[in-house]
Coordinates of C-alpha atoms in Angstrom, one line a residue:
X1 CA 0.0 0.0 0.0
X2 CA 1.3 3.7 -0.9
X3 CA 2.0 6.7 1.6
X4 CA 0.3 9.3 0.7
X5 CA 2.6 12.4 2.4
X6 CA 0.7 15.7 2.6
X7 CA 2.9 18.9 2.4
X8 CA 2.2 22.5 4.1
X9 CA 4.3 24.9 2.9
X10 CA 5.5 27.2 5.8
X11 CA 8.3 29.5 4.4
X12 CA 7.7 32.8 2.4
X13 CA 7.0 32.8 -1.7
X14 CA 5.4 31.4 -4.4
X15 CA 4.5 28.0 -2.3
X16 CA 2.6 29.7 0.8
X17 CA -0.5 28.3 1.9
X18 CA -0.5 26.1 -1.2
X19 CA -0.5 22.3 -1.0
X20 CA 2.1 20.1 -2.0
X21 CA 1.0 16.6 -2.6
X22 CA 3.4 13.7 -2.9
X23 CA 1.5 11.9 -5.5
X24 CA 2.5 8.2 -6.5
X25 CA 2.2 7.3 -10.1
X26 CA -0.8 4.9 -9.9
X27 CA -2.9 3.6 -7.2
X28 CA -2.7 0.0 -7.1
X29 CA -5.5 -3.0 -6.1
X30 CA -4.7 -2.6 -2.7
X31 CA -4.5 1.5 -2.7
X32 CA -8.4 0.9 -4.4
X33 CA -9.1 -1.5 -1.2
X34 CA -7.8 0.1 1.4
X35 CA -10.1 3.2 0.5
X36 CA -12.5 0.9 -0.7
X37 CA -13.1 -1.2 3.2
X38 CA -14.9 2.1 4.8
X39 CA -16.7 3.2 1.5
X40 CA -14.2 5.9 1.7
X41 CA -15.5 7.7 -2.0
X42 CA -13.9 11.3 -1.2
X43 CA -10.8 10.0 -0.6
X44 CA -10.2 7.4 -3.4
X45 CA -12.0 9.2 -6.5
X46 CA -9.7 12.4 -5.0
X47 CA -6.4 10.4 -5.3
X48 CA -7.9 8.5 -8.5
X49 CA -8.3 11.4 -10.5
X50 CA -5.4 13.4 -9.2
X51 CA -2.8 11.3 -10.4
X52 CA -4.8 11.3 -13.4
X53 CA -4.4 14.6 -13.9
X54 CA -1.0 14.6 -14.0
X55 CA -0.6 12.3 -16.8
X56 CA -0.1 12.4 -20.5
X57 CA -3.7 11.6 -20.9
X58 CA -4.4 15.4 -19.6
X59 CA -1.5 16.9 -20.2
X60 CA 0.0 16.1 -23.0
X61 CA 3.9 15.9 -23.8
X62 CA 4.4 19.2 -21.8
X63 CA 2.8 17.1 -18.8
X64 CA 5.1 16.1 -15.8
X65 CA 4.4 12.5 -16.4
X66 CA 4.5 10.5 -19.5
X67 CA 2.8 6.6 -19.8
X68 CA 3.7 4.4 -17.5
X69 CA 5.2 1.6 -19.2
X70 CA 2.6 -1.1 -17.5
X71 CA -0.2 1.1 -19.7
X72 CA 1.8 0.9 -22.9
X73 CA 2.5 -2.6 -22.3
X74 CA -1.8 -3.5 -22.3
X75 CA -2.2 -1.7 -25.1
X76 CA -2.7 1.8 -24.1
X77 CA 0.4 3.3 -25.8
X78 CA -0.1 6.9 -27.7
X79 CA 2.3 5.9 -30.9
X80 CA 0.3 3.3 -32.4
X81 CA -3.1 2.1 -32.7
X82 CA -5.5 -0.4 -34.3
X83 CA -7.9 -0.1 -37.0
X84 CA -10.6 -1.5 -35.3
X85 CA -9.8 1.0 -32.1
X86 CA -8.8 3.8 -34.3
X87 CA -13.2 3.3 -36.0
X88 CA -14.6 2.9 -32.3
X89 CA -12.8 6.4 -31.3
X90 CA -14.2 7.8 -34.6
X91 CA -17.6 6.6 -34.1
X92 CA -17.4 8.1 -30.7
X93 CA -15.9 11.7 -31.7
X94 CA -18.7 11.9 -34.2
X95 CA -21.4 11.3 -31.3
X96 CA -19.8 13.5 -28.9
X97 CA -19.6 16.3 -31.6
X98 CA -23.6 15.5 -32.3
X99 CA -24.1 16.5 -28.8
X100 CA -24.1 12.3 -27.1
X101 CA -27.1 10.8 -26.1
X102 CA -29.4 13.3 -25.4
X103 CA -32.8 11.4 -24.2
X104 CA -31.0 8.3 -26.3
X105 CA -30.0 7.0 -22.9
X106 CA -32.6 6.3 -21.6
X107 CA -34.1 2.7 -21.6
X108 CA -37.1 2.8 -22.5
X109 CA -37.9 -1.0 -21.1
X110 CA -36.3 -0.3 -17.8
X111 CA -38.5 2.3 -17.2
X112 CA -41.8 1.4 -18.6
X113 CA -41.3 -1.6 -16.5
X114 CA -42.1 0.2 -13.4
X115 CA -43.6 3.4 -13.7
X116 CA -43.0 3.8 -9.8
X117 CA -39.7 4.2 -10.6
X118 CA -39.7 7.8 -13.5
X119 CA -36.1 8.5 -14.5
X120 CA -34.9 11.2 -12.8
X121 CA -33.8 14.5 -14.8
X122 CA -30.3 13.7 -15.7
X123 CA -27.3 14.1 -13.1
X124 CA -24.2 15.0 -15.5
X125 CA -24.0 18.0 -17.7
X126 CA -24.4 18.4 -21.2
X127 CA -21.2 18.9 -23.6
X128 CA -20.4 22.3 -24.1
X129 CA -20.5 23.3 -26.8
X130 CA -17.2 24.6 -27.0
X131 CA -16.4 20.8 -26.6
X132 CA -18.7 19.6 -30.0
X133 CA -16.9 22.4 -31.8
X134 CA -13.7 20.8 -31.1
X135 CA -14.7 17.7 -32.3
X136 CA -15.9 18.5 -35.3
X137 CA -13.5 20.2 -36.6
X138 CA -10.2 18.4 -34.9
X139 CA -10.8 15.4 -33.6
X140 CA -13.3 14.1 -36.5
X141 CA -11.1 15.0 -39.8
X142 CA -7.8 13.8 -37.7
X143 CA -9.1 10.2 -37.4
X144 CA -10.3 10.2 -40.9
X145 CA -7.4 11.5 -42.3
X146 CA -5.4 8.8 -40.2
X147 CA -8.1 5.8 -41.1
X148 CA -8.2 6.2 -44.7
X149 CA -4.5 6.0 -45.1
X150 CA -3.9 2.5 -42.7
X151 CA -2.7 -0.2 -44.4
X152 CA -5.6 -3.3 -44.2
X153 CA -4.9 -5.8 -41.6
X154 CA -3.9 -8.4 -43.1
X155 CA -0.7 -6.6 -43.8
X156 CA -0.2 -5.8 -40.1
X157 CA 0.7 -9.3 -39.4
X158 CA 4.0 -9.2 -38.5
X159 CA 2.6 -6.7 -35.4
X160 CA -0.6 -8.6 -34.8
X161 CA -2.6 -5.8 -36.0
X162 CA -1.5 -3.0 -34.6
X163 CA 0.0 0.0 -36.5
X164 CA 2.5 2.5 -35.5
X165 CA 1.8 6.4 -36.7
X166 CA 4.2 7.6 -38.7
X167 CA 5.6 11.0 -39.5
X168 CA 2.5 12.3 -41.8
X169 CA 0.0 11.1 -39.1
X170 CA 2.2 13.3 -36.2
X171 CA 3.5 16.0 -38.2
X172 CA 0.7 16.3 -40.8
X173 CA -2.4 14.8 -39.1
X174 CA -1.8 16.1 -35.3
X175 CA -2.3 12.2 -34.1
X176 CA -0.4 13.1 -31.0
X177 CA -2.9 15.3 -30.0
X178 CA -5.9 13.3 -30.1
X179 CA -5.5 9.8 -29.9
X180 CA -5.7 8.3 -26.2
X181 CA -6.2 11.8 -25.0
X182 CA -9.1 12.6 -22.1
X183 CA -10.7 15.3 -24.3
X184 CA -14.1 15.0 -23.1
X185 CA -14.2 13.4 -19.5
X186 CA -17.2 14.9 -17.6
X187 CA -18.0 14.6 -13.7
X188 CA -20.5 12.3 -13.1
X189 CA -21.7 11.7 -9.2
X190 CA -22.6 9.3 -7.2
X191 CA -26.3 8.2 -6.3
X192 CA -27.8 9.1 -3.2
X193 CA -29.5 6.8 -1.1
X194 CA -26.6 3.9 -2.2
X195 CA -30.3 2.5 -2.3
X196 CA -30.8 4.7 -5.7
X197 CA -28.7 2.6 -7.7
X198 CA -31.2 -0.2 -7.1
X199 CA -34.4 1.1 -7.6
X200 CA -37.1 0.9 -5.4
X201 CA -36.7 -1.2 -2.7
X202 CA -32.8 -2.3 -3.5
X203 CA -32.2 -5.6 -4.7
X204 CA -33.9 -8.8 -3.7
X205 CA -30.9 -9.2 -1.4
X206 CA -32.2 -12.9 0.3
X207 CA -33.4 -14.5 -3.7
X208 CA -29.7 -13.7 -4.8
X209 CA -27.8 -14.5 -1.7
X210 CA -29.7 -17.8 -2.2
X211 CA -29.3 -18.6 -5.1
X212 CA -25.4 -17.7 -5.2
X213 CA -24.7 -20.6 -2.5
X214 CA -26.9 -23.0 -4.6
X215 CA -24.8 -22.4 -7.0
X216 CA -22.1 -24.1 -5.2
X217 CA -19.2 -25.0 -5.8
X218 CA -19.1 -23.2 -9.2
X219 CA -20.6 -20.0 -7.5
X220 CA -22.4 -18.1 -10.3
X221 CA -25.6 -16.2 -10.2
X222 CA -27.7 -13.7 -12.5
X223 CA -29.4 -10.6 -11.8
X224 CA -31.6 -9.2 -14.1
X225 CA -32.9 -5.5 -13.9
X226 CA -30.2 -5.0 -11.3
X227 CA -29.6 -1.2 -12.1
X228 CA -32.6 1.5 -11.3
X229 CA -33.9 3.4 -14.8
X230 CA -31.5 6.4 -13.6
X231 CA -28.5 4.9 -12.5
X232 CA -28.8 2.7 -15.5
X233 CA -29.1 5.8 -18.0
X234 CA -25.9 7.8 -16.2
X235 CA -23.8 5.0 -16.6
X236 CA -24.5 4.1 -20.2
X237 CA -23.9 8.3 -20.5
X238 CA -20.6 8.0 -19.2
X239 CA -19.3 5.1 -21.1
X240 CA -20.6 6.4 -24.4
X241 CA -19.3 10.0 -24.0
X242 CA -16.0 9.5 -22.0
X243 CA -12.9 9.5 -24.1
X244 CA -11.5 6.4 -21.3
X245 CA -10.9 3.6 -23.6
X246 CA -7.4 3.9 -24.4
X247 CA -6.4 0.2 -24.8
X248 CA -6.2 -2.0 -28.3
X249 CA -5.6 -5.5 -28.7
X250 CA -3.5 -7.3 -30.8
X251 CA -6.6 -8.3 -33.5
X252 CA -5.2 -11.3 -35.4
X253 CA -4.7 -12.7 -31.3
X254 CA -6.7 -11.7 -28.9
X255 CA -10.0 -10.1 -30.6
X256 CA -11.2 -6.5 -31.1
X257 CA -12.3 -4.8 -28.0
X258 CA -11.3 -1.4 -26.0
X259 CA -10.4 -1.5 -22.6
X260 CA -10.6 1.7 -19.7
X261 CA -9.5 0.8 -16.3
X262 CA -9.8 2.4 -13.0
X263 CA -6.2 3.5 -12.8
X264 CA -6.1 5.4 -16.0
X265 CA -9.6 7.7 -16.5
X266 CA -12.5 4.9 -15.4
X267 CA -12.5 6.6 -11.9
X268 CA -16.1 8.6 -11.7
X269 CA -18.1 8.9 -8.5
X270 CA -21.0 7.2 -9.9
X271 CA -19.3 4.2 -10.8
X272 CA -17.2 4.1 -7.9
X273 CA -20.6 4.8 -5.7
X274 CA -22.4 1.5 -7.6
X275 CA -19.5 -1.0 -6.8
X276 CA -19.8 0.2 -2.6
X277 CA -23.6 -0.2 -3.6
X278 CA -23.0 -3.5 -4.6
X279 CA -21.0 -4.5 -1.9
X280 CA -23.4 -2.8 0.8
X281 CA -26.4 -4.7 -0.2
X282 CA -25.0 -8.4 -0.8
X283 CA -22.6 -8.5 2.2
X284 CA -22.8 -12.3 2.1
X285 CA -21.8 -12.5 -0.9
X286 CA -18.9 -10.2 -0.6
X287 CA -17.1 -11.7 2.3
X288 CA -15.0 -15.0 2.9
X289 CA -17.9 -17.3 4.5
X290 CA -15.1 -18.8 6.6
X291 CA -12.9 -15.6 8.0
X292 CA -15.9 -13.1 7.4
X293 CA -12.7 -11.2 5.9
X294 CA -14.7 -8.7 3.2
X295 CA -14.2 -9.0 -0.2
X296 CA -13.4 -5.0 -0.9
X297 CA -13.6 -3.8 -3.9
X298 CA -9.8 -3.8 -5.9
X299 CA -9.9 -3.0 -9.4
X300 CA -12.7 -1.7 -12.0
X301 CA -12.8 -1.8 -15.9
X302 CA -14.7 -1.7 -19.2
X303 CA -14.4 -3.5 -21.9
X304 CA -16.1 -1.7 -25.7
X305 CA -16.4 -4.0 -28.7
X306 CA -15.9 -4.1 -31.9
X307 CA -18.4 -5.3 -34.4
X308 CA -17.0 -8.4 -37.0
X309 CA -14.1 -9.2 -33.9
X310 CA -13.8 -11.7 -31.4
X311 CA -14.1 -11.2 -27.6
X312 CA -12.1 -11.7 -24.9
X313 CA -10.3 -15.7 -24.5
X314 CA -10.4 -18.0 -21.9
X315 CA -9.4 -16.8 -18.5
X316 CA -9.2 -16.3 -15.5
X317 CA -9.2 -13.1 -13.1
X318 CA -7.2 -12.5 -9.7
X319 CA -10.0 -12.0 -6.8
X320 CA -12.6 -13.4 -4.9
X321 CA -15.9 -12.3 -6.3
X322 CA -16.1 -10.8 -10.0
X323 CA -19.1 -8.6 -11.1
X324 CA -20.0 -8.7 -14.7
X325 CA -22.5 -5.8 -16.1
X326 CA -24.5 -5.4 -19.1
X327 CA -25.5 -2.1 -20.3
X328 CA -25.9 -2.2 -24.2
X329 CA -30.1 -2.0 -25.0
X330 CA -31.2 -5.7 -26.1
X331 CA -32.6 -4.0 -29.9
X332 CA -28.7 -4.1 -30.7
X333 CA -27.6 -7.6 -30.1
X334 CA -28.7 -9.5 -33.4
X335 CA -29.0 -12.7 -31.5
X336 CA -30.6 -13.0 -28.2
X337 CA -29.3 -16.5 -27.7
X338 CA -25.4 -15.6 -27.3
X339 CA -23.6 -12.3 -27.0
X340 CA -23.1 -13.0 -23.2
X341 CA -20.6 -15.1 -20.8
X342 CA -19.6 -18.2 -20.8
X343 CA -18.3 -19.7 -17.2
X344 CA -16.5 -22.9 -17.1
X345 CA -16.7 -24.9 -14.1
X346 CA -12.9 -24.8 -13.3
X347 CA -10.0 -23.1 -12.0
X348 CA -6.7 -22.7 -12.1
X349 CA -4.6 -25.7 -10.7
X350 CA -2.8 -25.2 -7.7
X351 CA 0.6 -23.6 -8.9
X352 CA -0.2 -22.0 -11.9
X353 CA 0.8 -18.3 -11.9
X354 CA -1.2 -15.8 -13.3
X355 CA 0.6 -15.6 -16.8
X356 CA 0.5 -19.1 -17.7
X357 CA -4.0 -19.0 -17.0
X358 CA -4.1 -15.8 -19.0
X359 CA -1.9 -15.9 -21.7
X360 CA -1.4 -19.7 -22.9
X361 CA -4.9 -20.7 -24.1
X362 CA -4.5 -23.7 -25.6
X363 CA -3.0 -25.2 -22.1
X364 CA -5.7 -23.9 -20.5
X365 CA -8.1 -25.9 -22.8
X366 CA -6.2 -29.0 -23.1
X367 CA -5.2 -29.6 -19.3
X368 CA -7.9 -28.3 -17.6
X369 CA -11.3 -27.2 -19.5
X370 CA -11.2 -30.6 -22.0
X371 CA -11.0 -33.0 -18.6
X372 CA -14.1 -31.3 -17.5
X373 CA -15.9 -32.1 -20.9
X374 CA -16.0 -28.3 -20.9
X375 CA -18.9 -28.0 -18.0
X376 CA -19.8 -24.7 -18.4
X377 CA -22.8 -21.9 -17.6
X378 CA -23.6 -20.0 -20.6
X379 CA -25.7 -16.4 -19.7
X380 CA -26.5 -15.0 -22.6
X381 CA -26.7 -11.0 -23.4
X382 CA -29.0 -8.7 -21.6
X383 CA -29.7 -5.3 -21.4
X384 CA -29.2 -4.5 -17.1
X385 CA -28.3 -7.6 -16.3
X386 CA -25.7 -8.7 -14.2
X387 CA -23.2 -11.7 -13.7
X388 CA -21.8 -12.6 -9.9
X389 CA -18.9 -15.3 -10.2
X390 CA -16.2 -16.9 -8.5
X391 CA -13.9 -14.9 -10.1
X392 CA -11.4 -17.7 -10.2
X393 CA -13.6 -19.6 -12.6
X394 CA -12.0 -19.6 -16.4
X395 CA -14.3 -18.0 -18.3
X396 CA -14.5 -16.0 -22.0
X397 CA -16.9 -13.8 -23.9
X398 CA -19.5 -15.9 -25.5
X399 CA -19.8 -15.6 -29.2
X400 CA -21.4 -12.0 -30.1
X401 CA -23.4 -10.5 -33.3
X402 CA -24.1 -6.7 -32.3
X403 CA -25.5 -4.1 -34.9
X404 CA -22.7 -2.3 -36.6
X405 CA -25.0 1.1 -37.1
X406 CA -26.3 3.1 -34.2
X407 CA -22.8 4.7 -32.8
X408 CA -21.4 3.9 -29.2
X409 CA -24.7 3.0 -27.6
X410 CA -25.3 0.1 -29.7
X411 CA -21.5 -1.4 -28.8
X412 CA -21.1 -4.1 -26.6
X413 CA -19.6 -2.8 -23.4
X414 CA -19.5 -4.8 -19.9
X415 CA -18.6 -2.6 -16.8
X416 CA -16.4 -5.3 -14.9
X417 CA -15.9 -4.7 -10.9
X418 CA -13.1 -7.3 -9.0
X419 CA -13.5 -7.6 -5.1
X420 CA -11.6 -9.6 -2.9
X421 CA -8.2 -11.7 -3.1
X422 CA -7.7 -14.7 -5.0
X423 CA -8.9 -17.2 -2.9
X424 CA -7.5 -21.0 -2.2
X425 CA -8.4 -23.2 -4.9
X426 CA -11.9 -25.5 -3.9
X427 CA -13.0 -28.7 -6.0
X428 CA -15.3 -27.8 -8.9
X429 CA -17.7 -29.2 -10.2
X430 CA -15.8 -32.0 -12.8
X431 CA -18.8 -34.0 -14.1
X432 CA -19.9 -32.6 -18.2
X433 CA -22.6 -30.5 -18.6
X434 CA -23.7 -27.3 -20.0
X435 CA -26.0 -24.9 -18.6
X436 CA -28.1 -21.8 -20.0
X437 CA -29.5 -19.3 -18.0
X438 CA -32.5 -17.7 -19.6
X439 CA -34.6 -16.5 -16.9
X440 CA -32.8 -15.8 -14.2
X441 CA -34.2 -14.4 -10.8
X442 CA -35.0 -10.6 -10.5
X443 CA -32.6 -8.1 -9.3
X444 CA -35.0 -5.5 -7.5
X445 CA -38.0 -6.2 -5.2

């Protein structure tokens, strides 16, 4: 865990009165936890978003701190890009300079569905115009003059897909000054009641609590209609407008999605209010059953995908209890069978480290899912639903077939939240089977 060291200047000049803060340069899982065990919001978005800030993201070259190499290293390097990344940033520019979502995210099922609950006005501000302006006539004709001189893909194999920007796209194009940049990153704030997030009458906390330790040993449980109509339509807002998703993939290895993490940008109130939600009303859930050690929330990403790419392979995550969220409307997903998660039955053996379950696939399938015949629990895509696993559990994007029209609100994007420490490894289920959840139980009362 950092020191955070907190400076008072005492002597005469410039520095009087001011303060002086000893920033780190990232927060790490246990930073996020240790803020994250008294619900301490203030304190971890201030620390979040400070060291944010200070980085390249913000600031630029002329900032104090350039990428860390652990962000370049996942993907979220400013010198080269890919084409699928460089078309979701475009699509997104061109709906920010449009003016975003406007009434467009709202959803419409979630709050027909109980007109008790009316969708409150909205809780995050418009984009200035000033903002739209700068869009439209930077950011837009930058990608497209960058996109429509990128060599296809399969030329880019020797890199896996990705492609570095050369002289004309810096010196010519201004890349630099657009790509991976936090050009429009709004405040959004937390709900109020925690309760809020949940609609009325919070979640049906004894039906999931249930059902998650019936779901033993696997431990996986769906909630449907988990977020409130408001809490539902700000967080779609933010993860359409916010320029956060600064990480690419290799395409031709590990698919075509986005990635915005909690230590670089994915650090607003609201979302950092919903995972305490969370954790407030399923404390059961969220704790070690034998210690009663809580499972804090530790880490917090989302994932944006591409349409015509794969998703995310086999894995496995490091921590106790791994929250999966839905927030893409259902009218976008072209099959209503798949789109979703699939969760395998087993875990890492005893020994493996965390490269060898997240990087070699094909050991992972032959040692350890083919044994099981592959015993799995399939949830296919919903709009507001949620997934609660063992977070240990390998487990992989199911197939998906989204709309390629519509802009960012029709992209597949899961909010992901990690609590808790990797836990000791239990037997799993071993015996072949493979289930599909299609009506899960309900998330609010």
């Amino acid at each position: 865990i950092i020191i955070f060291v907190i400076c008072f200047s005492t002597g005469d000049g410039a520095g009087e009165g001011s303060e002086a803060l000893n920033l780190p340069l990232k927060l790490d899982a246990d930073d996020v936890a240790f803020f994250s065990s008294n619900y301490d919001i203030d304190s971890l978005h201030h620390f979040l978003s400070s060291v944010f800030n200070l980085s390249h993201r913000v600031l630029g070259d002329d900032g104090p701190r350039p990428l860390l190499e652990s962000q370049i290293a996942r993907g979220g390097g400013s010198h080269y890009t890919t084409q699928y990344k460089l078309e979701l940033d475009l699509e997104q520019a061109r709906f920010i300079a449009q003016g975003g979502c406007g009434a467009d995210c709202d959803d419409k099922a979630a709050a027909s569905s109980d007109a008790s609950l009316p969708s409150l006005p909205p809780l995050s501000s418009a984009i200035p115009l000033a903002t739209r302006a700068h869009f439209t006539s930077v950011v837009v004709p930058t990608y497209e003059k960058v996109l429509s001189k990128m060599p296809p893909l399969h030329s880019l194999a020797a890199s896996g897909g990705l492609y570095a920007f050369d002289t004309v796209d810096k010196a010519v194009h201004g890349i630099g000054k657009v790509y991976n940049r936090a050009l429009h990153t709004q405040s959004f704030n937390e709900l109020s009641p925690p309760e809020a997030y949940f609609g009325k009458g919070g979640l049906d906390v004894k039906g999931v609590t249930d059902r998650w330790h019936a779901s033993e040993p696997s431990k996986v449980v769906v909630i449907d209609d988990v977020l409130s109509p408001t809490a539902l339509r700000e967080v779609r807002k933010l993860l359409a407008e916010s320029t956060v998703f600064y990480q690419t993939k290799l395409p031709l290895k590990f698919g075509g999605y986005s990635g915005a993490y909690i230590d670089d940008g994915l650090h607003q109130r609201l979302l950092l209010g919903l995972a305490f939600a969370l954790h407030r009303q399923l404390p059961d859930i969220f704790r070690n059953p034998d210690t009663l050690e809580s499972h804090d929330l530790r880490y917090m990403w989302a994932y944006k995908y591409a349409p015509g790419h794969t998703g995310i392979n086999v894995h496995a995550d490091e921590a106790a209890v791994n929250v999966n969220l839905w927030v893409t409307e259902d009218d976008a997903n072209l099959d209503n069978k798949s789109g979703g998660l699939v969760v395998f039955t087993a875990k890492p053996p005893p020994g493996w480290d965390f490269e060898r379950y997240n990087t070699d696939t094909q050991k992972v399938v032959e040692e350890v899912l083919r044994p099981t015949g592959f015993a799995n629990v399939t949830v296919p895509h919903r709009a507001n639903r949620a997934v609660i696993f063992d977070s240990m559990l390998f487990h992989h994007t199911d197939k998906y077939n989204f709309t390629a029209d519509g802009g960012p609100l029709k992209r597949r994007i899961n909010l992901t939240l990690l609590y808790g420490t990797k836990q000791p490894i239990s037997p799993v289920c071993t015996t072949p089977f493979k289930s599909t959840i299609e009506t899960p139980g309900q998330g609010s009362r």
